[in-house]
């Protein structure tokens, strides 16, 4: 389904994560355009919005487009949108301040949140790193993996430059590698299974997360699992319609004078 950008779209809630503001590969222009054309009652920022790891690595790349995203989010909050920021592992510097009620203007900062759907179902909102075997048990390995991911993105950029010159479309090396090793990584660390088991034990109907940069809606052992993807490669958001439908929206348009239509995926929650 192609979304008509000539008129704004209003949702009950929008979930975005893994923006990684402050990094070279952040698709801030696309996110800013998405937030310009889409509004909601509640906006959830599900972790890794700001990439503080790059400060530690002395690779901080803050651009004007990154500032525009911050201004756009604050603008939504000022106009009445409830904005909830759930901290992730790349912006974990926020977590020690959460017990003291720290907030960023009108933006609430939380470690986890609970969202109640229009049908009354309760969803745990968490970035997901606390359920990732690598991040929780071996942080140094996650840090190493982040550097490797940067290297893959650099190779990917060079490779796609040649593809573009030859008239071919974009191809993601990191996604290809993720899909190739997905079965093995799921077996070892059981990221999705850990989340589902935790939610079932706590009485939640579902979970909304990010962290692994792979947007998806599915059911795991009776628990609704929804991942909103990322804004480094995929440019995806999870949206909840006012009639209770859930969808993953892909938005690659950077400005209104560029003729690239954002699309909505066929992923919808089946009752």
GROMACS .gro file of C-alpha atoms in nm:
model
  271
    1UNK     CA    1   0.000   0.000   0.000
    2UNK     CA    2   0.149   0.336  -0.103
    3UNK     CA    3   0.098   0.616   0.146
    4UNK     CA    4  -0.020   0.948   0.006
    5UNK     CA    5   0.213   1.214   0.147
    6UNK     CA    6  -0.005   1.503   0.029
    7UNK     CA    7  -0.202   1.484   0.355
    8UNK     CA    8  -0.090   1.403   0.710
    9UNK     CA    9  -0.153   1.061   0.860
   10UNK     CA   10  -0.263   1.035   1.220
   11UNK     CA   11  -0.215   0.719   1.423
   12UNK     CA   12  -0.306   0.621   1.776
   13UNK     CA   13   0.061   0.545   1.845
   14UNK     CA   14   0.394   0.536   1.664
   15UNK     CA   15   0.699   0.337   1.774
   16UNK     CA   16   1.051   0.408   1.643
   17UNK     CA   17   1.389   0.290   1.764
   18UNK     CA   18   1.755   0.248   1.669
   19UNK     CA   19   1.788   0.589   1.506
   20UNK     CA   20   2.150   0.626   1.622
   21UNK     CA   21   2.165   1.005   1.606
   22UNK     CA   22   2.528   1.109   1.605
   23UNK     CA   23   2.642   0.843   1.358
   24UNK     CA   24   2.731   0.876   0.993
   25UNK     CA   25   2.479   0.619   0.871
   26UNK     CA   26   2.174   0.754   1.056
   27UNK     CA   27   1.889   0.824   0.813
   28UNK     CA   28   1.783   1.136   0.999
   29UNK     CA   29   1.644   1.315   0.691
   30UNK     CA   30   1.404   1.028   0.622
   31UNK     CA   31   1.292   1.014   0.986
   32UNK     CA   32   1.238   1.390   0.994
   33UNK     CA   33   1.022   1.365   0.681
   34UNK     CA   34   0.829   1.076   0.834
   35UNK     CA   35   0.759   1.274   1.152
   36UNK     CA   36   0.656   1.573   0.940
   37UNK     CA   37   0.383   1.377   0.760
   38UNK     CA   38   0.274   1.146   1.042
   39UNK     CA   39   0.130   1.241   1.379
   40UNK     CA   40  -0.001   1.037   1.670
   41UNK     CA   41  -0.151   1.053   2.017
   42UNK     CA   42   0.154   0.883   2.167
   43UNK     CA   43   0.507   0.862   2.024
   44UNK     CA   44   0.735   0.595   2.172
   45UNK     CA   45   1.111   0.624   2.121
   46UNK     CA   46   1.216   0.266   2.189
   47UNK     CA   47   1.587   0.306   2.259
   48UNK     CA   48   1.913   0.380   2.078
   49UNK     CA   49   1.780   0.715   1.960
   50UNK     CA   50   2.112   0.880   2.046
   51UNK     CA   51   2.431   0.680   1.998
   52UNK     CA   52   2.651   0.766   2.295
   53UNK     CA   53   2.888   0.479   2.212
   54UNK     CA   54   3.024   0.687   1.926
   55UNK     CA   55   3.132   0.953   2.174
   56UNK     CA   56   3.337   0.691   2.356
   57UNK     CA   57   3.485   0.577   2.024
   58UNK     CA   58   3.552   0.941   1.920
   59UNK     CA   59   3.336   0.886   1.610
   60UNK     CA   60   3.062   1.136   1.691
   61UNK     CA   61   2.908   1.264   1.366
   62UNK     CA   62   2.630   1.508   1.452
   63UNK     CA   63   2.465   1.673   1.152
   64UNK     CA   64   2.203   1.943   1.105
   65UNK     CA   65   1.955   1.671   1.002
   66UNK     CA   66   2.004   1.512   1.346
   67UNK     CA   67   1.918   1.840   1.516
   68UNK     CA   68   1.609   1.863   1.294
   69UNK     CA   69   1.486   1.527   1.424
   70UNK     CA   70   1.521   1.642   1.786
   71UNK     CA   71   1.334   1.963   1.707
   72UNK     CA   72   1.062   1.767   1.527
   73UNK     CA   73   1.010   1.534   1.825
   74UNK     CA   74   0.999   1.827   2.069
   75UNK     CA   75   0.756   2.001   1.836
   76UNK     CA   76   0.520   1.703   1.851
   77UNK     CA   77   0.543   1.705   2.230
   78UNK     CA   78   0.472   2.079   2.245
   79UNK     CA   79   0.160   2.032   2.033
   80UNK     CA   80   0.015   1.771   2.268
   81UNK     CA   81   0.164   1.437   2.161
   82UNK     CA   82   0.269   1.225   2.456
   83UNK     CA   83   0.635   1.133   2.397
   84UNK     CA   84   0.793   0.845   2.591
   85UNK     CA   85   1.166   0.772   2.556
   86UNK     CA   86   1.264   0.416   2.655
   87UNK     CA   87   1.642   0.394   2.698
   88UNK     CA   88   1.850   0.137   2.508
   89UNK     CA   89   2.207   0.016   2.531
   90UNK     CA   90   2.353   0.289   2.307
   91UNK     CA   91   2.183   0.560   2.515
   92UNK     CA   92   2.216   0.379   2.847
   93UNK     CA   93   2.367   0.694   3.000
   94UNK     CA   94   2.002   0.790   3.064
   95UNK     CA   95   1.929   0.487   3.283
   96UNK     CA   96   2.098   0.605   3.606
   97UNK     CA   97   1.885   0.922   3.592
   98UNK     CA   98   1.550   0.742   3.551
   99UNK     CA   99   1.495   0.666   3.926
  100UNK     CA  100   1.517   1.042   3.994
  101UNK     CA  101   1.232   1.123   3.755
  102UNK     CA  102   1.459   1.279   3.494
  103UNK     CA  103   1.280   1.409   3.184
  104UNK     CA  104   1.385   1.598   2.873
  105UNK     CA  105   1.136   1.882   2.863
  106UNK     CA  106   0.799   1.723   2.789
  107UNK     CA  107   0.963   1.389   2.699
  108UNK     CA  108   0.932   1.117   2.963
  109UNK     CA  109   1.239   0.895   3.013
  110UNK     CA  110   1.180   0.533   3.115
  111UNK     CA  111   1.362   0.201   3.130
  112UNK     CA  112   1.048   0.013   3.025
  113UNK     CA  113   0.691   0.118   2.956
  114UNK     CA  114   0.350  -0.044   2.922
  115UNK     CA  115   0.117   0.032   2.632
  116UNK     CA  116  -0.249  -0.066   2.636
  117UNK     CA  117  -0.393  -0.129   2.290
  118UNK     CA  118  -0.738  -0.014   2.185
  119UNK     CA  119  -0.855  -0.374   2.240
  120UNK     CA  120  -0.731  -0.370   2.599
  121UNK     CA  121  -0.424  -0.586   2.537
  122UNK     CA  122  -0.116  -0.491   2.741
  123UNK     CA  123   0.222  -0.462   2.569
  124UNK     CA  124   0.561  -0.438   2.735
  125UNK     CA  125   0.777  -0.174   2.565
  126UNK     CA  126   1.148  -0.237   2.604
  127UNK     CA  127   1.446  -0.173   2.381
  128UNK     CA  128   1.543  -0.539   2.412
  129UNK     CA  129   1.913  -0.529   2.501
  130UNK     CA  130   1.839  -0.664   2.850
  131UNK     CA  131   1.711  -0.983   2.684
  132UNK     CA  132   2.004  -1.018   2.446
  133UNK     CA  133   2.259  -1.272   2.563
  134UNK     CA  134   2.544  -1.072   2.412
  135UNK     CA  135   2.451  -0.734   2.562
  136UNK     CA  136   2.364  -0.862   2.908
  137UNK     CA  137   2.628  -1.132   2.957
  138UNK     CA  138   2.920  -1.000   2.753
  139UNK     CA  139   2.897  -0.621   2.698
  140UNK     CA  140   3.249  -0.615   2.556
  141UNK     CA  141   3.133  -0.852   2.281
  142UNK     CA  142   2.840  -0.622   2.200
  143UNK     CA  143   3.084  -0.330   2.178
  144UNK     CA  144   3.302  -0.531   1.940
  145UNK     CA  145   2.996  -0.623   1.739
  146UNK     CA  146   2.905  -0.255   1.708
  147UNK     CA  147   3.246  -0.178   1.557
  148UNK     CA  148   3.207  -0.471   1.316
  149UNK     CA  149   2.861  -0.342   1.217
  150UNK     CA  150   3.017  -0.001   1.138
  151UNK     CA  151   3.273  -0.174   0.918
  152UNK     CA  152   3.002  -0.369   0.734
  153UNK     CA  153   2.803  -0.047   0.678
  154UNK     CA  154   3.116   0.115   0.533
  155UNK     CA  155   3.168  -0.177   0.294
  156UNK     CA  156   2.799  -0.166   0.213
  157UNK     CA  157   2.814   0.205   0.122
  158UNK     CA  158   3.107   0.152  -0.115
  159UNK     CA  159   2.946  -0.155  -0.272
  160UNK     CA  160   2.615   0.023  -0.328
  161UNK     CA  161   2.795   0.320  -0.485
  162UNK     CA  162   2.916   0.085  -0.758
  163UNK     CA  163   2.571  -0.076  -0.785
  164UNK     CA  164   2.416   0.269  -0.831
  165UNK     CA  165   2.666   0.352  -1.106
  166UNK     CA  166   2.569   0.030  -1.281
  167UNK     CA  167   2.200   0.108  -1.251
  168UNK     CA  168   2.117  -0.142  -0.977
  169UNK     CA  169   1.915  -0.073  -0.660
  170UNK     CA  170   2.021  -0.077  -0.295
  171UNK     CA  171   2.132  -0.408  -0.142
  172UNK     CA  172   2.205  -0.456   0.227
  173UNK     CA  173   2.507  -0.667   0.316
  174UNK     CA  174   2.432  -0.649   0.688
  175UNK     CA  175   2.076  -0.778   0.637
  176UNK     CA  176   2.206  -1.060   0.419
  177UNK     CA  177   2.455  -1.163   0.687
  178UNK     CA  178   2.191  -1.134   0.961
  179UNK     CA  179   1.952  -1.362   0.776
  180UNK     CA  180   2.230  -1.614   0.710
  181UNK     CA  181   2.322  -1.642   1.080
  182UNK     CA  182   1.976  -1.578   1.225
  183UNK     CA  183   1.902  -1.942   1.301
  184UNK     CA  184   2.230  -1.987   1.484
  185UNK     CA  185   2.202  -1.663   1.682
  186UNK     CA  186   1.841  -1.737   1.779
  187UNK     CA  187   1.945  -2.083   1.900
  188UNK     CA  188   2.227  -1.948   2.117
  189UNK     CA  189   2.078  -1.629   2.254
  190UNK     CA  190   1.704  -1.678   2.196
  191UNK     CA  191   1.637  -1.306   2.192
  192UNK     CA  192   1.277  -1.328   2.074
  193UNK     CA  193   1.202  -1.635   2.286
  194UNK     CA  194   1.342  -1.469   2.598
  195UNK     CA  195   1.120  -1.167   2.545
  196UNK     CA  196   0.811  -1.379   2.483
  197UNK     CA  197   0.875  -1.599   2.789
  198UNK     CA  198   0.925  -1.295   3.013
  199UNK     CA  199   0.603  -1.133   2.891
  200UNK     CA  200   0.406  -1.453   2.937
  201UNK     CA  201   0.535  -1.489   3.292
  202UNK     CA  202   0.447  -1.127   3.371
  203UNK     CA  203   0.100  -1.146   3.222
  204UNK     CA  204   0.154  -0.926   2.916
  205UNK     CA  205  -0.023  -0.994   2.589
  206UNK     CA  206   0.270  -0.880   2.377
  207UNK     CA  207   0.601  -0.700   2.351
  208UNK     CA  208   0.721  -0.406   2.142
  209UNK     CA  209   1.097  -0.372   2.103
  210UNK     CA  210   1.386  -0.276   1.876
  211UNK     CA  211   1.757  -0.353   1.922
  212UNK     CA  212   1.812  -0.613   1.647
  213UNK     CA  213   1.731  -0.382   1.351
  214UNK     CA  214   1.474  -0.619   1.204
  215UNK     CA  215   1.111  -0.505   1.182
  216UNK     CA  216   0.860  -0.784   1.230
  217UNK     CA  217   0.514  -0.869   1.364
  218UNK     CA  218   0.448  -1.228   1.465
  219UNK     CA  219   0.320  -1.448   1.745
  220UNK     CA  220   0.550  -1.649   1.971
  221UNK     CA  221   0.390  -1.899   2.208
  222UNK     CA  222   0.074  -1.691   2.238
  223UNK     CA  223   0.264  -1.362   2.281
  224UNK     CA  224   0.243  -1.091   2.013
  225UNK     CA  225   0.601  -0.994   1.921
  226UNK     CA  226   0.649  -0.663   1.739
  227UNK     CA  227   0.983  -0.509   1.644
  228UNK     CA  228   0.985  -0.159   1.494
  229UNK     CA  229   1.314  -0.197   1.302
  230UNK     CA  230   1.566   0.085   1.264
  231UNK     CA  231   1.660   0.414   1.094
  232UNK     CA  232   2.010   0.316   0.986
  233UNK     CA  233   1.912   0.097   0.691
  234UNK     CA  234   1.548  -0.014   0.699
  235UNK     CA  235   1.377   0.319   0.785
  236UNK     CA  236   1.080   0.149   0.948
  237UNK     CA  237   0.827   0.239   1.215
  238UNK     CA  238   0.560   0.040   1.393
  239UNK     CA  239   0.221   0.213   1.392
  240UNK     CA  240  -0.107   0.146   1.568
  241UNK     CA  241  -0.419   0.262   1.384
  242UNK     CA  242  -0.721   0.401   1.565
  243UNK     CA  243  -0.915   0.088   1.469
  244UNK     CA  244  -0.659  -0.131   1.649
  245UNK     CA  245  -0.463  -0.254   1.344
  246UNK     CA  246  -0.085  -0.278   1.369
  247UNK     CA  247   0.146  -0.215   1.075
  248UNK     CA  248   0.511  -0.171   0.989
  249UNK     CA  249   0.566   0.136   0.771
  250UNK     CA  250   0.879   0.181   0.558
  251UNK     CA  251   0.965   0.545   0.484
  252UNK     CA  252   1.269   0.621   0.267
  253UNK     CA  253   1.165   0.967   0.147
  254UNK     CA  254   1.404   1.239   0.264
  255UNK     CA  255   1.231   1.552   0.137
  256UNK     CA  256   0.902   1.651  -0.023
  257UNK     CA  257   1.064   1.732  -0.359
  258UNK     CA  258   1.202   1.377  -0.398
  259UNK     CA  259   0.973   1.136  -0.579
  260UNK     CA  260   1.016   0.832  -0.358
  261UNK     CA  261   0.695   0.695  -0.213
  262UNK     CA  262   0.698   0.546   0.135
  263UNK     CA  263   0.517   0.215   0.163
  264UNK     CA  264   0.335   0.015   0.423
  265UNK     CA  265   0.431  -0.347   0.458
  266UNK     CA  266   0.184  -0.633   0.443
  267UNK     CA  267   0.270  -0.722   0.802
  268UNK     CA  268  -0.046  -0.685   1.003
  269UNK     CA  269  -0.154  -0.839   1.330
  270UNK     CA  270  -0.389  -1.130   1.263
  271UNK     CA  271  -0.658  -1.186   1.521
   0.00000   0.00000   0.00000
